[in-house]
Amino acid sequence: MNTSRLDASHVSVVVTLLSLFASLAIGQDTTWLSAMDLTKMRQGWGTPRSNLSVTQHPLSCNGITFANGVGTHARSFVWVDLGGKGEKFTAAFGVDDGAPGPGSIVAKIWGDGAELYRSPVLSRGRMPVDIDIDIRGVQKLVLSVSDGGDGSNSDHADWCNARFLTRGKRPQTIDPVEDDPGLLTPIPPLAPGLNAPPVFGCRPGHPFLFRIPCTGERPVTFSAEGLPASLACNPSTGVISGRAPGTGTYAITLHALNRHGSQSRRMVIESGSVLALTPPMGWNHWYTHYGRITDSLVRDAADFMISSGMADAGYQYVNIDDCWMNSPKNGDSMRVGPLRDGAGNILPNRHFPDMPALTAYIHDRGLKAGIYTSPGELTCAGFAGAYRHEAQDARRFAGWGFDFLKYDWCSYSRVAGADPGRSALMTPYETMGDLLQQQDRDILYNLCQYGMGNVWEWGERVGAQSWRTAGDLGVELDRFFEVALRNAEHRAWSKPGSWNDPDYIQIGYIGDARNAGLPAPCSMTRNEQYAFMSLWCLMASPLFFSGDMGHLDPFTLNVLCNPEVIAVNQDALGQCAAVIQCTDETFVMVKDMADGSKALGLFNRGEFPADVAAPWTVLGLAGKYAVRDLWRQRNIGPAAGEYRVRVPRHGVALVRLTAEQSNPPTPKKGALQK
Ligand code: GLA
C-alpha cells in the first residue's frame, strides 16, 4: 500500500473539515463546485463529473486522491453567479493521474471580465496548485481550463476540493452571459440578387443541371447569354440543363429580372475533367435524422431547400447518408430485409420505395441528389456496404440518378487489417474513384475515413473532390474552434476541385441519435454559430448543413444564407485561410480572394469581448484598405496600418479588405480575371 498517498489524502480531508467548521463559525456558506449544476459546464471532451475524473475514476493528482471536486477536460468553462456575495474561492487544481498522456493545462479565473487568477502550465505528475482567491464584490465568475497552447490531448483537469465561501447567497452555475448579436445578415432586397459561383465544372457530354441561385421577389425572369448550344435556361425557374459541352471554357452571363429591377453576373463553365471548382453546398441528413431517414424526409428537404431560400443562396445537393439500405439487424423492421437481389444488386430498404423517382423529384427542382455507402461489408450503422460489389453499386447509383457519393470507411478495417499503411488505405478509395469516373454522369466523390494516412495528401489522386480531415464533429461540437484550427493546417491541399472537409454545419435545430428524433436547438450560442459559419467559409470547406430542414428559423437562415459570406467560401481561387495570429483567446485567419482582396476573420475564443487586431505587417499589406463587414454587409471605412475590432465572446468579425485606388494589390496567380 502506498502510505504517502494515504497520508496526503487524509491531510486533504482534515483541511477540508477544518475550513468547513471555521466558515460555519463565522456565518459563511460553503458551496462545493461538485454539488452545483454541472450541466452548465462546457468542455472539449467527455462530461464533467462530480467527485470523479472525466474518465470516471477517483480524482487524483500526483498521487494525491481527493474525495471531492470536479473532473473536466480542456477547453472547459463554467459561469458562476455570485451576486456580489462571494468571499473566497479555494481549490487544488491539476492534471488527473488517469490522463493517457502528459497533458498540459492552465486554470484561469475571471471576475466580471477581469482576470483574478492564472495557474502555471501544469501536466500529469506535477503537484496540483493551491488556489485561494478573494472574490468579494464579484457578480459573475468564470472558471476555465485552457489547453496550455498545444491542443487538448490528455488534458484531463481536476478542480479538487473546489468551493465557494459566500455570505447571504449561494452561488449558482449559469449559462454564459454574452451580448446577443441579433440577426446580422440584412434581409435581401426585392430586386434580383444573383448568387451563382464564379465558376462551375462539368465533364463533356454528361447530363448538366444547374439552378441559378438568385434572391428577390418571384416571379423572376432568367436568361443565360453565351450558353453553349447543348444547354438551355428555363426562363421561369432559372434551371440550366442539357448536356455538358465539349472540353473548353465557356464564359456566360446570367441575367435576372423582376418588377423591382434586374441584375447580371458572369459565370464560367469549365467543361473538362475537374468537378467542384468551388466547394459543394447542400444538405446531408445525418445530424438530424440519423437512422430514421425516409424517402419523404428527403423530398421534404428538397422542398424546404427551395422554399426557405437556401437554394437561392447556392445550396444545391440533397444528400442521403447512412441507413437507406437494408440491415441484417435493426430495431425498425422496415430497414431489415435482403441486402441484395438475386443478381447481386443493392436493395434500398422499404423506407425508400423508388430511388429513381426520388432523384427525379430532386432534379425536377433543379437540385442534385447524394447517396452514401462504405467499402466495407457493412456501413457504420450496420447496413449493407459495397464490399465486393463496388462496380455494380457504382453503376446502380449512376443509374438511379445520383450526383454525389460519400464513401465511408466504417467496417473496412476488417478487410484492411488493424494498422493499414497508406496504400492499403488508398486501395478501396481508388477502386471506387475509378468506377465513378466510368459512369456517364458527374458524381462528386467525398471520402470519409476520418483523416487516416493524411488523406488530404492523396484524396485528389483517387479521384475525390473532398475528404473528411477528422472524426465526427457531432461529438466534438463544443470544440469547433479547435477542429477548425486543425483542419486549416491542411490548407496547402485546398484548391478548386480539392477540398478539406471538417464535417457538416451543425447550427440551428439538430437531431439526437438516441431520442425519438425530436430536433432541438444546437448547443452553440448565436455568436458561436456566426463564428462557425465564418470558419467554414474562410477554410473553403464544403458547406453541408446537417440541421433540420423542417425547423429553419429566421436565425438559422440568417447564418446560412448571407451571400457575401458565402462568396468567401465560393471564391474561385479556392484558398483555405491561413491562421496568422493565435493566442490562447484570439486568432486571426486570412484568405486571399481572386479579385486581390483579402477576407479576414478575427475570432475570440475567450469568455469576454476582446479587441483583436490584424496588423498590415503580418498581413503583408501596405497603404489604405477599404473594410467591409461581411455579416452586416456594410462598409466600415478605410483602415491603415491595421484592422482592429472588438469581438464578442466566442464570436467573430468577418471583413473583406480591398486596396484603395492609390495602392492596388497585384492579383494572385491563378486568379480568374474579371
Ligand atoms: C460515420 C461518418 C458520419 C456518418 C455516420 C453514418 O460516423 O463519419 O458522417 O456518415 O458514419 O453511420
XYZ file of N, CA and C and ligand atoms in Angstrom, residues 284 286-287 290 321-323 372 379-382 406 408 410 448-450 468 470-473 503-504, ligand 1:
87
model
N -27.128 17.404 -45.738
C -26.938 15.976 -45.501
C -27.802 15.596 -44.304
N -27.563 13.404 -41.907
C -27.094 12.647 -40.750
C -27.434 13.258 -39.395
N -27.009 14.491 -39.158
C -27.138 15.034 -37.795
C -28.562 15.425 -37.408
N -30.409 10.746 -38.593
C -29.663 9.515 -38.295
C -30.330 8.305 -38.970
N -27.517 10.080 -46.199
C -26.357 9.470 -45.547
C -26.668 7.989 -45.323
N -26.188 7.439 -44.253
C -26.338 6.013 -43.941
C -27.823 5.638 -43.742
N -28.082 4.331 -43.766
C -29.362 3.743 -43.331
C -30.475 3.727 -44.389
N -24.846 7.452 -50.103
C -23.780 7.066 -49.167
C -23.589 5.561 -49.184
N -21.972 -0.737 -43.337
C -21.713 0.680 -43.071
C -21.528 0.875 -41.570
N -21.269 2.117 -41.184
C -21.037 2.379 -39.752
C -22.272 2.043 -38.916
N -23.456 2.212 -39.485
C -24.673 1.917 -38.720
C -25.134 0.481 -38.954
N -24.314 -0.327 -39.626
C -24.628 -1.751 -39.758
C -25.499 -2.093 -40.963
N -20.835 9.680 -50.881
C -19.970 9.707 -49.691
C -19.563 8.258 -49.420
N -17.697 5.841 -46.937
C -17.343 5.888 -45.516
C -16.652 4.579 -45.081
N -15.840 2.881 -42.268
C -16.603 2.001 -41.361
C -15.952 0.643 -41.149
N -14.746 9.603 -46.692
C -14.977 9.728 -45.258
C -14.192 8.604 -44.605
N -13.025 8.935 -44.117
C -12.228 7.929 -43.382
C -11.461 8.618 -42.272
N -11.988 9.793 -41.896
C -11.603 10.472 -40.646
C -10.157 10.973 -40.635
N -13.004 14.092 -45.611
C -13.080 14.450 -44.200
C -11.672 14.426 -43.621
N -11.089 14.659 -40.274
C -11.094 14.187 -38.882
C -12.348 13.360 -38.617
N -12.484 12.939 -37.361
C -13.653 12.150 -36.949
C -14.928 12.980 -36.993
N -15.960 12.451 -36.386
C -17.260 13.126 -36.475
C -17.308 14.375 -35.601
N -17.715 15.459 -36.210
C -17.835 16.715 -35.474
C -18.981 16.639 -34.465
N -16.410 18.306 -41.797
C -17.747 17.788 -41.437
C -18.810 18.888 -41.577
N -20.029 18.512 -41.206
C -21.197 19.322 -41.581
C -21.416 20.541 -40.679
C -19.657 7.865 -39.724
C -19.481 9.160 -40.504
C -20.682 10.060 -40.290
C -21.953 9.338 -40.723
C -22.068 8.003 -39.990
C -23.189 7.155 -40.546
O -19.659 8.089 -38.354
O -18.305 9.808 -40.125
O -20.543 11.255 -41.022
O -21.916 9.125 -42.106
O -20.885 7.237 -40.104
O -23.277 5.918 -39.915
